[in-house]
Short mmCIF file of C-alpha atoms and ligand atoms in Angstrom, two decimals:
data_model
loop_
_atom_site.label_atom_id
_atom_site.label_comp_id
_atom_site.label_asym_id
_atom_site.label_seq_id
_atom_site.Cartn_x
_atom_site.Cartn_y
_atom_site.Cartn_z
CA MET A 9 36.89 50.45 -84.71
CA HIS A 10 34.39 52.11 -87.40
CA ARG A 11 32.33 53.88 -84.74
CA PHE A 12 33.32 57.09 -83.03
CA ASP A 13 34.77 56.83 -80.09
CA SER A 14 34.75 60.05 -77.99
CA ALA A 15 37.71 58.71 -76.24
CA ALA A 16 39.41 59.37 -79.08
CA ASP A 17 38.93 62.98 -79.50
CA ALA A 18 42.20 64.03 -77.62
CA LEU A 19 44.54 61.47 -79.99
CA ALA A 20 42.77 62.82 -82.81
CA ARG A 21 43.64 66.13 -81.87
CA ALA A 22 46.69 65.71 -80.95
CA ILE A 23 47.31 64.23 -84.38
CA LEU A 24 46.14 66.87 -86.23
CA ASP A 25 47.85 69.65 -84.12
CA TYR A 26 51.33 67.47 -85.32
CA ALA A 27 50.71 68.25 -88.74
CA LEU A 28 50.09 71.81 -88.12
CA GLU A 29 52.81 72.32 -85.82
CA ARG A 30 55.10 70.08 -88.35
CA VAL A 31 54.31 72.28 -91.18
CA ARG A 32 55.09 75.53 -89.65
CA LEU A 33 58.61 73.23 -88.20
CA ASP A 34 61.33 76.03 -89.93
CA PRO A 35 63.23 74.08 -90.41
CA PRO A 36 62.47 71.12 -89.51
CA PRO A 37 64.91 68.82 -88.64
CA LEU A 38 66.92 67.47 -91.15
CA ASP A 39 67.23 64.21 -89.39
CA HIS A 40 68.80 60.82 -90.53
CA PRO A 41 67.93 57.04 -91.26
CA ARG A 42 68.74 54.04 -89.31
CA THR A 43 69.52 50.23 -89.82
CA ALA A 44 66.74 47.63 -89.41
CA ALA A 45 67.85 46.28 -86.71
CA GLU A 46 67.66 49.35 -84.69
CA LEU A 47 64.02 50.55 -85.78
CA THR A 48 63.31 46.89 -84.44
CA GLU A 49 64.62 47.34 -81.32
CA LEU A 50 63.05 50.28 -80.86
CA THR A 51 59.82 49.80 -81.83
CA GLY A 52 59.26 46.22 -80.85
CA GLN A 53 56.56 44.40 -82.35
CA THR A 54 53.85 46.94 -83.01
CA ILE A 55 51.39 44.38 -84.85
CA THR A 56 49.31 42.29 -82.39
CA ALA A 57 46.41 40.82 -82.67
CA GLU A 58 45.17 43.13 -79.90
CA GLY A 59 46.25 46.63 -81.33
CA ILE A 60 49.04 48.31 -79.23
CA GLY A 61 46.28 51.16 -79.06
CA GLY A 62 46.53 54.85 -80.88
CA GLU A 63 48.11 56.38 -78.45
CA ARG A 64 51.19 54.01 -78.57
CA ALA A 65 51.15 53.50 -82.28
CA PHE A 66 51.71 57.61 -82.10
CA ALA A 67 54.71 57.83 -79.69
CA LEU A 68 56.37 55.64 -82.02
CA PHE A 69 55.80 57.46 -85.09
CA THR A 70 57.01 60.95 -82.76
CA ASP A 71 59.64 59.73 -81.02
CA VAL A 72 61.19 57.07 -83.41
CA LEU A 73 60.15 56.27 -86.80
CA ALA A 74 59.45 60.70 -87.79
CA PRO A 75 63.42 60.87 -86.33
CA ALA A 76 64.50 58.17 -88.66
CA THR A 77 63.60 59.68 -92.03
CA LEU A 78 64.87 62.52 -93.70
CA SER A 79 62.89 65.90 -93.99
CA VAL A 80 62.57 66.44 -97.38
CA ASP A 81 61.73 70.24 -96.94
CA HIS A 82 64.38 70.95 -95.16
CA PRO A 83 66.26 73.81 -96.63
CA ARG A 84 69.32 72.59 -96.50
CA PHE A 85 68.68 69.02 -98.43
CA TRP A 86 70.07 69.73 -101.82
CA SER A 87 70.09 65.71 -102.88
CA PHE A 88 68.77 64.63 -106.00
CA VAL A 89 65.21 66.45 -105.92
CA PRO A 90 63.91 68.51 -103.34
CA ALA A 91 60.61 68.78 -101.88
CA ALA A 92 59.10 72.20 -100.45
CA PRO A 93 54.93 71.51 -100.66
CA THR A 94 53.37 74.75 -99.41
CA GLU A 95 51.62 74.54 -96.09
CA ALA A 96 48.07 75.18 -98.12
CA ALA A 97 48.95 71.68 -99.76
CA VAL A 98 50.07 69.91 -97.40
CA LEU A 99 46.60 70.57 -95.18
CA PHE A 100 44.80 70.14 -97.87
CA ASP A 101 46.12 66.91 -98.37
CA VAL A 102 45.06 65.89 -94.95
CA VAL A 103 41.26 67.06 -96.42
CA VAL A 104 41.73 64.51 -99.42
CA ALA A 105 42.55 61.92 -97.35
CA ALA A 106 39.34 62.22 -95.25
CA SER A 107 37.07 63.40 -97.93
CA GLY A 108 36.93 59.38 -99.33
CA ILE A 109 37.13 60.74 -102.52
CA TYR A 110 37.76 58.31 -105.28
CA GLY A 111 39.35 59.85 -108.44
CA GLY A 112 39.30 57.37 -110.90
CA SER A 113 35.71 58.59 -112.36
CA TRP A 114 33.96 61.66 -113.02
CA LEU A 115 30.50 59.68 -111.83
CA GLU A 116 32.36 59.05 -108.02
CA GLY A 117 34.92 62.37 -108.35
CA ALA A 118 33.50 64.51 -110.81
CA GLY A 119 34.27 68.01 -107.96
CA ALA A 120 37.51 66.98 -107.67
CA VAL A 121 38.49 65.95 -110.85
CA HIS A 122 37.26 69.65 -112.06
CA ALA A 123 39.82 71.65 -110.12
CA GLU A 124 42.17 68.71 -110.79
CA ASN A 125 41.62 69.42 -114.26
CA GLN A 126 41.63 73.29 -113.86
CA ALA A 127 45.00 73.03 -112.41
CA LEU A 128 45.93 70.48 -115.52
CA ARG A 129 45.16 73.25 -117.89
CA TRP A 130 47.34 75.67 -116.27
CA LEU A 131 50.23 73.20 -117.41
CA ALA A 132 48.64 72.99 -120.49
CA ASP A 133 48.52 76.85 -121.29
CA LEU A 134 52.09 77.16 -119.98
CA ALA A 135 53.07 74.87 -122.47
CA GLY A 136 51.44 75.64 -125.06
CA LEU A 137 49.27 72.88 -125.93
CA PRO A 138 45.61 73.59 -127.39
CA ALA A 139 42.58 73.67 -126.10
CA ALA A 140 41.67 70.09 -126.03
CA ALA A 141 45.00 69.07 -124.06
CA GLY A 142 44.14 67.02 -120.91
CA GLY A 143 45.39 64.41 -118.88
CA VAL A 144 45.47 62.93 -115.42
CA PHE A 145 47.80 63.40 -112.41
CA VAL A 146 49.87 60.21 -111.26
CA SER A 147 51.85 58.91 -109.24
CA GLY A 148 55.02 60.38 -110.33
CA GLY A 149 57.68 60.54 -113.16
CA THR A 150 57.75 57.10 -113.57
CA ALA A 151 54.53 56.06 -113.34
CA GLY A 152 54.23 59.53 -116.04
CA ASN A 153 57.10 58.51 -118.32
CA LEU A 154 55.13 54.51 -119.09
CA SER A 155 51.57 56.16 -119.55
CA ALA A 156 52.69 58.69 -121.64
CA LEU A 157 54.62 55.90 -123.77
CA VAL A 158 52.35 52.83 -123.74
CA ALA A 159 49.98 55.73 -125.72
CA ALA A 160 52.66 56.25 -127.87
CA ARG A 161 53.38 52.75 -128.54
CA HIS A 162 49.52 51.87 -129.33
CA ARG A 163 48.70 55.14 -131.43
CA TRP A 164 51.71 53.44 -133.84
CA ARG A 165 50.05 50.19 -133.58
CA THR A 166 47.21 51.52 -134.70
CA ARG A 167 48.29 53.71 -137.37
CA HIS A 168 50.17 50.41 -138.54
CA PRO A 169 48.32 46.91 -137.63
CA ALA A 170 51.00 44.75 -139.74
CA ARG A 171 53.67 45.98 -137.29
CA SER A 172 51.71 45.96 -134.05
CA ARG A 173 53.67 42.26 -133.10
CA GLU A 174 57.34 44.13 -133.57
CA ARG A 175 59.71 45.08 -130.39
CA GLY A 176 59.17 48.90 -130.44
CA LEU A 177 62.07 51.35 -130.42
CA ILE A 178 61.86 54.54 -128.52
CA ALA A 179 64.69 56.83 -128.87
CA ALA A 180 66.50 58.90 -126.12
CA ALA A 181 69.24 60.83 -125.11
CA SER A 182 71.88 58.82 -122.48
CA SER A 183 71.09 61.42 -120.29
CA ALA A 184 67.30 60.51 -120.30
CA HIS A 185 65.96 59.53 -116.56
CA SER A 186 66.23 56.05 -115.57
CA SER A 187 62.60 55.42 -115.82
CA VAL A 188 62.65 55.36 -119.22
CA ALA A 189 64.55 52.65 -119.84
CA ALA A 190 62.61 51.09 -116.94
CA ALA A 191 58.97 52.45 -119.11
CA ALA A 192 61.10 50.13 -121.78
CA ARG A 193 61.09 46.92 -119.84
CA VAL A 194 58.29 47.11 -118.68
CA MET A 195 57.08 47.03 -121.85
CA ASP A 196 58.92 44.72 -123.14
CA CYS A 197 60.42 47.50 -125.92
CA ASP A 198 63.83 48.53 -126.98
CA VAL A 199 65.64 51.78 -126.48
CA VAL A 200 68.30 53.60 -129.09
CA SER A 201 70.56 55.49 -127.49
CA VAL A 202 71.46 59.16 -128.52
CA PRO A 203 75.07 60.55 -127.63
CA ALA A 204 74.38 63.49 -125.16
CA ASP A 205 76.31 66.86 -125.51
CA GLU A 206 79.32 67.54 -123.58
CA ARG A 207 76.67 69.46 -121.23
CA GLY A 208 74.27 66.06 -121.08
CA ARG A 209 72.13 67.52 -123.71
CA LEU A 210 70.37 65.99 -126.69
CA THR A 211 70.30 67.51 -129.84
CA GLY A 212 68.85 67.72 -132.91
CA ALA A 213 71.63 66.90 -134.88
CA ALA A 214 72.65 63.78 -132.90
CA LEU A 215 69.09 62.33 -133.02
CA ALA A 216 68.47 62.70 -136.62
CA ALA A 217 72.35 60.56 -136.82
CA THR A 218 70.97 58.11 -134.65
CA ILE A 219 68.12 57.98 -136.25
CA ASP A 220 69.09 57.90 -139.78
CA ALA A 221 71.68 55.27 -138.87
CA LEU A 222 69.39 52.69 -137.37
CA GLU A 223 67.80 49.40 -139.93
CA PRO A 224 65.63 50.66 -142.35
CA GLY A 225 62.06 50.06 -141.18
CA ALA A 226 63.27 50.00 -137.31
CA PRO A 227 60.23 50.28 -135.18
CA LEU A 228 60.55 53.46 -133.92
CA PHE A 229 57.23 54.72 -132.48
CA ALA A 230 58.40 57.56 -129.59
CA ILE A 231 60.85 59.95 -129.04
CA VAL A 232 61.99 61.27 -125.50
CA ALA A 233 63.32 64.55 -124.52
CA THR A 234 64.35 65.44 -121.23
CA ALA A 235 63.73 69.16 -120.39
CA GLY A 236 65.50 69.39 -117.57
CA SER A 237 68.19 66.65 -116.78
CA THR A 238 67.80 64.92 -112.97
CA ASN A 239 71.64 65.43 -113.11
CA ALA A 240 72.60 68.75 -114.48
CA GLY A 241 69.70 70.06 -114.61
CA VAL A 242 69.73 71.19 -118.54
CA VAL A 243 67.21 71.25 -121.46
CA ASP A 244 67.36 69.09 -124.39
CA ASP A 245 66.88 70.70 -127.62
CA LEU A 246 62.83 70.61 -127.95
CA ALA A 247 62.69 71.96 -131.44
CA GLY A 248 64.70 69.88 -132.36
CA ALA A 249 63.48 67.07 -131.19
CA ALA A 250 60.39 67.91 -132.18
CA ASP A 251 61.50 68.43 -135.82
CA GLN A 252 62.77 64.63 -135.88
CA ALA A 253 58.90 63.62 -134.33
CA GLU A 254 57.26 65.08 -137.22
CA ARG A 255 59.60 64.12 -140.18
CA LEU A 256 59.25 60.34 -138.81
CA GLY A 257 54.76 60.99 -137.70
CA ILE A 258 55.80 59.92 -134.53
CA TRP A 259 55.23 60.62 -130.44
CA PHE A 260 56.99 63.22 -128.96
CA HIS A 261 57.10 62.91 -125.20
CA VAL A 262 58.91 65.71 -122.75
CA ASP A 263 59.34 64.60 -119.23
CA GLY A 264 60.01 67.36 -117.10
CA ALA A 265 59.30 65.73 -114.35
CA TYR A 266 61.94 68.00 -112.49
CA GLY A 267 62.73 71.04 -114.85
CA LEU A 268 59.27 71.45 -116.97
CA ALA A 269 58.42 73.91 -113.56
CA ALA A 270 60.68 76.51 -114.59
CA LEU A 271 57.79 76.99 -117.48
CA CYS A 272 56.43 79.27 -115.14
CA ALA A 273 59.35 81.58 -114.87
CA PRO A 274 59.85 83.78 -116.99
CA SER A 275 63.97 84.37 -117.04
CA ALA A 276 63.98 80.62 -118.30
CA ARG A 277 60.89 80.58 -120.19
CA HIS A 278 63.31 80.32 -123.44
CA LEU A 279 64.87 77.32 -122.80
CA PHE A 280 61.84 75.49 -123.49
CA GLU A 281 60.91 76.71 -127.43
CA GLY A 282 59.40 73.67 -128.87
CA ILE A 283 57.64 72.07 -125.82
CA ASP A 284 54.25 73.37 -127.51
CA ARG A 285 54.57 70.74 -130.26
CA ALA A 286 55.41 67.77 -127.83
CA ASP A 287 52.37 64.86 -128.18
CA SER A 288 52.37 64.94 -124.34
CA PHE A 289 54.33 66.04 -121.17
CA ILE A 290 55.52 65.32 -117.82
CA VAL A 291 55.81 67.59 -115.08
CA ASP A 292 56.30 66.47 -110.65
CA PRO A 293 54.10 69.01 -108.86
CA HIS A 294 55.64 67.35 -106.31
CA LYS A 295 59.13 68.33 -106.67
CA TRP A 296 59.58 72.07 -107.69
CA LEU A 297 55.59 72.91 -107.67
CA PHE A 298 55.09 73.04 -104.22
CA THR A 299 52.84 70.43 -103.28
CA ALA A 300 52.96 66.68 -101.52
CA PHE A 301 54.00 63.34 -102.52
CA ASP A 302 52.98 61.54 -104.25
CA CYS A 303 52.16 63.95 -108.06
CA CYS A 304 53.38 64.13 -111.51
CA ALA A 305 50.89 65.91 -114.07
CA LEU A 306 50.95 63.94 -117.26
CA VAL A 307 49.32 65.78 -120.41
CA TYR A 308 48.44 64.87 -123.77
CA ARG A 309 47.81 66.77 -126.58
CA ASP A 310 44.58 64.67 -127.84
CA PRO A 311 43.44 62.79 -125.08
CA ALA A 312 41.54 60.49 -127.21
CA GLN A 313 44.80 58.64 -127.89
CA ALA A 314 45.61 58.20 -124.59
CA ARG A 315 41.58 56.73 -123.54
CA ALA A 316 42.18 54.78 -126.52
CA ALA A 317 45.60 52.84 -124.79
CA HIS A 318 44.47 52.83 -121.59
CA THR A 319 40.98 52.52 -120.95
CA GLN A 320 39.75 49.57 -118.61
CA HIS A 321 36.96 47.26 -120.02
CA ALA A 322 34.45 45.46 -118.02
CA GLU A 323 30.86 44.57 -117.34
CA TYR A 324 31.34 46.90 -113.90
CA LEU A 325 32.90 49.20 -115.47
CA ASP A 326 30.50 49.33 -118.61
CA VAL A 327 28.55 52.20 -116.61
CA LEU A 328 31.29 54.72 -116.93
CA THR A 329 32.71 53.46 -120.07
CA GLY A 330 29.72 54.27 -121.91
CA ALA A 331 29.48 57.60 -120.76
CA ASP A 332 30.71 60.44 -122.44
CA GLU A 333 32.68 62.47 -119.30
CA TRP A 334 35.98 62.81 -117.94
CA ASN A 335 37.33 59.46 -116.04
CA PRO A 336 40.86 59.95 -115.37
CA SER A 337 41.36 56.29 -115.31
CA ASP A 338 41.66 56.21 -118.98
CA PHE A 339 44.30 58.21 -118.93
CA ALA A 340 47.15 55.98 -117.36
CA HIS A 341 48.17 53.03 -116.33
CA HIS A 342 45.50 52.87 -113.28
CA LEU A 343 42.07 52.53 -111.86
CA SER A 344 41.10 53.21 -108.77
CA ARG A 345 43.40 56.57 -107.72
CA ARG A 346 43.41 59.48 -105.06
CA PRO A 347 42.97 62.90 -106.31
CA ARG A 348 45.92 63.15 -105.83
CA GLY A 349 46.20 66.20 -107.87
CA LEU A 350 43.93 68.51 -105.22
CA PRO A 351 46.20 69.31 -102.81
CA PHE A 352 48.29 71.11 -105.94
CA TRP A 353 45.09 72.80 -107.41
CA PHE A 354 44.32 74.12 -103.36
CA SER A 355 47.91 75.67 -103.39
CA LEU A 356 47.85 77.20 -106.66
CA ALA A 357 43.89 78.44 -106.17
CA THR A 358 45.06 79.51 -102.26
CA TYR A 359 48.18 82.20 -103.78
CA GLY A 360 47.75 82.51 -107.08
CA THR A 361 50.40 81.38 -109.98
CA ASP A 362 52.66 84.88 -109.76
CA ALA A 363 53.42 83.13 -105.94
CA TYR A 364 54.65 80.21 -108.27
CA ARG A 365 56.77 82.52 -110.84
CA ASP A 366 58.37 84.20 -107.66
CA ALA A 367 58.87 80.83 -106.01
CA VAL A 368 60.89 79.17 -108.96
CA GLU A 369 62.47 82.19 -109.54
CA SER A 370 63.97 82.77 -106.57
CA ALA A 371 65.62 79.12 -106.84
CA LEU A 372 67.05 80.04 -110.24
CA LEU A 373 68.51 83.17 -108.58
CA LEU A 374 70.33 81.60 -105.47
CA THR A 375 71.28 78.43 -108.23
CA GLN A 376 73.49 81.70 -110.10
CA ALA A 377 74.29 83.53 -106.32
CA THR A 378 75.64 80.18 -105.60
CA ALA A 379 77.08 78.84 -108.92
CA ARG A 380 79.54 82.38 -108.65
CA MET A 381 80.59 81.78 -105.11
CA VAL A 382 81.91 78.37 -106.42
CA GLU A 383 84.10 80.38 -108.71
CA GLN A 384 85.37 82.23 -106.69
CA ALA A 385 86.58 79.38 -104.25
CA PRO A 386 90.10 78.49 -105.50
CA HIS A 387 89.46 74.68 -104.32
CA LEU A 388 86.21 74.53 -106.16
CA GLN A 389 85.79 73.88 -110.10
CA LEU A 390 82.51 74.60 -111.21
CA VAL A 391 81.68 71.66 -114.22
CA MET A 392 79.27 73.69 -116.31
CA GLU A 393 77.64 76.74 -116.09
CA PRO A 394 74.09 75.86 -114.83
CA GLU A 395 70.82 76.29 -116.90
CA LEU A 396 68.09 75.88 -114.22
CA SER A 397 68.73 74.82 -110.29
CA VAL A 398 71.50 72.50 -110.22
CA VAL A 399 75.16 73.26 -109.43
CA MET A 400 77.46 70.74 -109.92
CA PHE A 401 81.58 71.32 -108.95
CA GLN A 402 84.08 69.24 -107.94
CA ARG A 403 86.70 69.56 -105.06
CA ASP A 404 90.14 69.87 -105.98
CA GLY A 405 92.02 66.66 -105.34
CA TRP A 406 89.10 64.39 -104.03
CA SER A 407 88.61 61.02 -104.38
CA TRP A 408 84.89 59.67 -104.55
CA ALA A 409 85.92 58.23 -100.73
CA ASP A 410 86.67 62.32 -99.64
CA TYR A 411 82.90 63.14 -101.07
CA GLN A 412 81.23 60.61 -100.09
CA ALA A 413 82.93 60.86 -96.29
CA TRP A 414 82.18 64.69 -96.15
CA SER A 415 78.89 64.12 -97.38
CA ASP A 416 78.00 61.34 -93.76
CA GLN A 417 79.35 64.31 -92.11
CA LEU A 418 77.55 67.13 -93.00
CA LEU A 419 74.24 65.00 -92.78
CA ALA A 420 76.03 63.52 -88.98
CA ASP A 421 76.20 67.42 -88.19
CA GLN A 422 72.27 67.53 -88.77
CA LEU A 423 74.06 70.50 -91.18
CA GLY A 424 72.93 69.62 -94.87
CA PHE A 425 72.22 66.81 -96.90
CA VAL A 426 73.99 66.75 -100.11
CA VAL A 427 75.30 63.10 -101.93
CA PRO A 428 78.23 62.76 -104.24
CA SER A 429 76.99 62.32 -107.65
CA SER A 430 79.43 61.39 -111.10
CA TRP A 431 79.53 63.77 -114.31
CA HIS A 432 81.22 61.57 -117.22
CA GLY A 433 82.90 59.14 -114.96
CA GLU A 434 83.73 61.68 -112.29
CA PRO A 435 82.60 61.85 -108.63
CA VAL A 436 81.00 65.80 -108.19
CA LEU A 437 79.20 67.67 -105.78
CA ARG A 438 75.30 68.52 -106.91
CA LEU A 439 73.23 71.13 -105.21
CA CYS A 440 69.67 71.26 -106.14
CA PHE A 441 67.18 73.80 -105.44
CA ILE A 442 63.85 74.08 -105.23
CA ASN A 443 62.78 75.24 -101.95
CA PRO A 444 62.32 79.05 -101.59
CA ARG A 445 63.32 79.16 -97.82
CA THR A 446 66.78 78.16 -98.68
CA THR A 447 68.76 81.37 -98.19
CA MET A 448 72.57 82.07 -99.63
CA ALA A 449 73.63 82.26 -96.00
CA ASP A 450 72.72 78.03 -95.99
CA VAL A 451 75.07 78.08 -99.30
CA ARG A 452 77.58 79.50 -97.80
CA ALA A 453 77.89 77.67 -94.39
CA VAL A 454 77.67 74.08 -96.39
CA LEU A 455 80.41 75.53 -98.83
CA GLU A 456 82.55 76.72 -96.35
CA THR A 457 83.15 72.50 -94.77
CA LEU A 458 84.72 71.94 -97.91
CA SER A 459 88.12 73.99 -97.71
C1 PLP B 7 62.39 62.35 -110.97
C2 PLP B 7 62.53 62.18 -112.29
C3 PLP B 7 61.46 61.38 -112.80
C4 PLP B 7 60.90 60.03 -112.24
O1 PLP B 7 60.43 60.69 -111.42
P1 PLP B 7 59.68 60.22 -109.96
O2 PLP B 7 58.63 61.04 -109.65
O3 PLP B 7 60.63 59.86 -108.92
O4 PLP B 7 59.11 58.63 -110.31
C5 PLP B 7 61.79 60.96 -113.94
N1 PLP B 7 62.26 61.95 -115.13
C6 PLP B 7 62.94 62.96 -114.46
C7 PLP B 7 63.84 63.53 -115.44
C8 PLP B 7 63.53 63.19 -113.15
O5 PLP B 7 63.71 64.02 -112.59
#
């Protein structure tokens, strides 16, 4: 199984050809999920003592398993936050997989880590962080938020050793992503929820009021602001949040998993005023920066503070931790890691940052044009003016069941993938655009089905 076998050559080429054909499909099939019972029926038992052979396993993937997975990169996939990896990113992911690179330490992965760090530097520069800033690529926003908050609490405990047994408290808006509460559960600390304004934004004033109402000496160690809320795509008052963090001398983390990609778009830059004051931020290149799953960039203003919180110590690691080198494992809750930032780096290096700017701007333009189209439809009501690339609206007279039935039919017809969401307790439709291949004709075709 570890020896090259020329009989396997045809299969190897078929696999690589498939990958190239798939990434070039325009559009790829949207496809749809199936039940576990249906899939078991179709695949039978695939794990056997003798193996079923590569041809058979690959045919099961292409004929049964792949069609039972949605294509997140389909131009009419507008649920959650879609993805649209570039050809360069996808193909380079294949190279990364083949290259046997351990991305946790400089000793083992220097070349890869160097390239990843250049990609992180582009993001740190966009945010206006100092030259000493740096970080690591982790699996996703959930892992990034957790690692940043662990570093935040570690700094607070180091500064207040007498309080290091206290549970700790994070301030975040009611509209913050679910992963912030998940991080607090893992860390066994609490979140004080700051009421968001009517658009779902955290404001400096509401944050100050919530903080001032806490009991004296509350163990508040971090403020989390969101740069692009997942549901509505609105950006918190980052400067106001930074003011409060500064007033209290605590960590300021910005969750930009979806929205901070728009830092590279001049037309949206003003929304992120104050990002340069963050102690840490995250952005998921697997969302709006066009790379393959899974990839979150986590950047710290002062990486030494993250290292103090995260470095693992053991006899077998002394050779790494003693060295004065950049070990990505030191900056998050992980040790072994694939250099998952390399496909992003390769794509950025290939096309250049201007192409990224244009691709992000194209989604912002499409969003504005879609909002105007919704406004013109008498039976559709725009919930709010979009800030980034989410259009939220309602269909007159529809209940939750109507929205769900429409969504199911849209997917059944392979016309698009749009799941309902809710806003202030009311069902809404929410279109999230990131794919530069999406056209106004796509939007029109889907909106027409709502009449
Ligand atoms: C998507 C998202 C996350 C979670 O990121 P994953 O990569 O799915 O773990 C966190 N915060 C925001 C604002 C997001 O949009």
